[in-house]
PDB file of C-alpha atoms and ligand atoms in Angstrom:
ATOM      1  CA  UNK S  22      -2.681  -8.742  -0.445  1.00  0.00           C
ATOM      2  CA  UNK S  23       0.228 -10.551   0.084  1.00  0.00           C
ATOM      3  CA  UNK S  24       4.160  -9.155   0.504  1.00  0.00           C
ATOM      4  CA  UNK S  25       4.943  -9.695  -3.193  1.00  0.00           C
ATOM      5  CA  UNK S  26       2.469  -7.869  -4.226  1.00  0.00           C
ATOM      6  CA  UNK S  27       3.083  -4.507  -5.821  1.00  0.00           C
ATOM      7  CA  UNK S  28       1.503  -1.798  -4.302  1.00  0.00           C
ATOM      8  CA  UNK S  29       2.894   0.806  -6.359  1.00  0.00           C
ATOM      9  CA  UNK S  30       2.128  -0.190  -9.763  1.00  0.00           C
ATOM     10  CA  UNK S  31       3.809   2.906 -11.478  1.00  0.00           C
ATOM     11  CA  UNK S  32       7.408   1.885  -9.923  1.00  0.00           C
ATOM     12  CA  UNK S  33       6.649  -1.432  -9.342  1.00  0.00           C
ATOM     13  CA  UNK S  34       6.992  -1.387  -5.760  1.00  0.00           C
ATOM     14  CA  UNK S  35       5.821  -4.305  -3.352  1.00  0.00           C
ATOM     15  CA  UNK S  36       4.543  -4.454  -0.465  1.00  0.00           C
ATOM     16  CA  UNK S  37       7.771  -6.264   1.122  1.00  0.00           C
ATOM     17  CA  UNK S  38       9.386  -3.518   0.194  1.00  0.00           C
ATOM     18  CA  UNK S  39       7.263  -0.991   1.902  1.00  0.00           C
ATOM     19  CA  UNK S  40       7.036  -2.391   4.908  1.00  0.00           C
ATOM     20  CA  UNK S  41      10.706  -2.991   5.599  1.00  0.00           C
ATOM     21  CA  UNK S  42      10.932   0.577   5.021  1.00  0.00           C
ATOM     22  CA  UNK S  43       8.236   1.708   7.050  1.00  0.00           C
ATOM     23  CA  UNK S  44       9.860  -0.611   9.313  1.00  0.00           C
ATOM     24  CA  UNK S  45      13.722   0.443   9.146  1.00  0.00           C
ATOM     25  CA  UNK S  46      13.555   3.980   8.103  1.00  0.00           C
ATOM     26  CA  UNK S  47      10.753   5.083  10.589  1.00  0.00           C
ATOM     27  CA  UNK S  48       9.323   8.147   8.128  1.00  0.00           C
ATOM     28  CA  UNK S  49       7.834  10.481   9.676  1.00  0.00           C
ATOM     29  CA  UNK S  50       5.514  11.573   6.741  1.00  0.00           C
ATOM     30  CA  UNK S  51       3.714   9.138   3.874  1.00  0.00           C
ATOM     31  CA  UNK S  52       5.395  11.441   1.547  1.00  0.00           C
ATOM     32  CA  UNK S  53       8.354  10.385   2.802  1.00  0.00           C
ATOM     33  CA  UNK S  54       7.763   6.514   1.004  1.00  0.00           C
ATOM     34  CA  UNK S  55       8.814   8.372  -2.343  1.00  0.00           C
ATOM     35  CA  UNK S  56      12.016   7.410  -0.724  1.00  0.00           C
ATOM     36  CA  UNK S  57      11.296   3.848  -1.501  1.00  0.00           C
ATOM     37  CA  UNK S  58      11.765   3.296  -5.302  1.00  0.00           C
ATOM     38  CA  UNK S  59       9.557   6.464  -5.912  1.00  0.00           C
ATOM     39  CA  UNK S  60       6.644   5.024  -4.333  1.00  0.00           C
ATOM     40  CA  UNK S  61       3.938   7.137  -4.904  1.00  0.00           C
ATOM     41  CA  UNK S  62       5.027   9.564  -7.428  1.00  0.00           C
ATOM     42  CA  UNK S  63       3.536   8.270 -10.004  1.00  0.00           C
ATOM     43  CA  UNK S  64      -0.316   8.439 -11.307  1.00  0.00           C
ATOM     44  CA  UNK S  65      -1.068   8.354  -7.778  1.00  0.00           C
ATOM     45  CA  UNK S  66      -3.155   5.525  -7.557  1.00  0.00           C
ATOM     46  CA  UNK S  67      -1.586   4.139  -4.847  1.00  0.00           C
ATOM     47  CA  UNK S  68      -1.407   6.946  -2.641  1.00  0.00           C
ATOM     48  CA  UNK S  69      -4.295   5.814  -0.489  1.00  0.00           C
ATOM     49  CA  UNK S  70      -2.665   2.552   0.199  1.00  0.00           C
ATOM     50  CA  UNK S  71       0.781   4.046   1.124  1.00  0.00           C
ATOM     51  CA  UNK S  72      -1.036   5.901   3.658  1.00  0.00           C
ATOM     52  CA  UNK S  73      -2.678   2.992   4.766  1.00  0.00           C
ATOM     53  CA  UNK S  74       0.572   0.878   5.669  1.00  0.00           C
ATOM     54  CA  UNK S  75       2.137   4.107   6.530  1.00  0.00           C
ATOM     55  CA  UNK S  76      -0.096   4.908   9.222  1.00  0.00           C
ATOM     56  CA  UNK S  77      -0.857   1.398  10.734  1.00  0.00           C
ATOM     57  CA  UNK S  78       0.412   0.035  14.020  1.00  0.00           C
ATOM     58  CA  UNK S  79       1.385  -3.218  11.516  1.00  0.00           C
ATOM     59  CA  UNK S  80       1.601  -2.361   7.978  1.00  0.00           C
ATOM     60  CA  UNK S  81       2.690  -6.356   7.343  1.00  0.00           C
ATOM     61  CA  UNK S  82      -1.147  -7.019   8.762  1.00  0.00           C
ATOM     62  CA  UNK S  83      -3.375  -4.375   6.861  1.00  0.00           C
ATOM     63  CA  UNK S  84      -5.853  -5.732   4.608  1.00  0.00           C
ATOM     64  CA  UNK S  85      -5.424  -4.629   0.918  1.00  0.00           C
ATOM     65  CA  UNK S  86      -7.716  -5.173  -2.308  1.00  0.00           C
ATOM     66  CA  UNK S  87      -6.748  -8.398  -4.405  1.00  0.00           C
ATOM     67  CA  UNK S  88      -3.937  -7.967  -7.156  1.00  0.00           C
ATOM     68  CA  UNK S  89      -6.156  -8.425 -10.254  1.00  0.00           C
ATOM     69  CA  UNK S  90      -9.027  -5.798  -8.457  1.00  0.00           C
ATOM     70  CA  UNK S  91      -6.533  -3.478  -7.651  1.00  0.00           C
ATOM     71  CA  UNK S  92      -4.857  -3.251 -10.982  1.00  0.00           C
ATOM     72  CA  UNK S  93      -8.593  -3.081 -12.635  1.00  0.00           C
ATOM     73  CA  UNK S  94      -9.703  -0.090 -10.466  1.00  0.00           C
ATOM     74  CA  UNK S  95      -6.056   1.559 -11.019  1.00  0.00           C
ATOM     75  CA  UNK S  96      -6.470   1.430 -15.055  1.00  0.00           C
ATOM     76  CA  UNK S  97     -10.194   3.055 -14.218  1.00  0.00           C
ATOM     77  CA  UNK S  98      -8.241   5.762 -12.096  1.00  0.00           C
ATOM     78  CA  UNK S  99      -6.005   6.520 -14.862  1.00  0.00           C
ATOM     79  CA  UNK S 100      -8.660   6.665 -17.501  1.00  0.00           C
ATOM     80  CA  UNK S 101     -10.560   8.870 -15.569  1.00  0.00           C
ATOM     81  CA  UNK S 102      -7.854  11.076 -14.724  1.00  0.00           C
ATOM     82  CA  UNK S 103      -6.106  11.259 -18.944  1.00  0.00           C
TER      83      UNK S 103
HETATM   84  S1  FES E 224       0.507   3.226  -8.730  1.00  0.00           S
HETATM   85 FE1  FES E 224       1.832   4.311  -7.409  1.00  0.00          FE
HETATM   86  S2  FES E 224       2.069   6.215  -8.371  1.00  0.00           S
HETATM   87 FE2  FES E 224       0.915   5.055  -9.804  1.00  0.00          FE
END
């Protein structure tokens, strides 16, 4: 995953944009990423992921699923969850 890619798919949020957060704002909860364009709040999908970067020691470094996988396994999420 690179930094343009969006991680929150809902709000169109990328990665970039997470980690600068993460970065500048220091939250001290993964809810606390709604902060950043509604990350998140959403379907949900992404939730797992948030906490991923969230949580790591270098979000910029943390290995993510490809763009096109990650949008195909989102659409399943949402289908399964409608
Ligand atoms: S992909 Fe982030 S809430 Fe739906």
């Amino acid at each position: 995953m690179n930094d343009d890619q969006i991680v929150c798919l809902c709000f169109g949020v990328r990665r970039r944009k997470l980690v600068q957060f993460i970065r500048t704002r220091r939250p001290r909860a993964v809810s606390q990423l709604s902060d950043c364009f509604g990350a998140g709040t959403g379907c949900g999908w992404c939730r797992p992921y948030l906490e991923q970067l969230w949580s790591s020691e270098s979000p910029e470094s943390e290995t993510l699923p490809d763009a096109q996988s990650y949008a195909e396994a989102r659409e399943q999420y949402r289908e399964r969850s409608s």
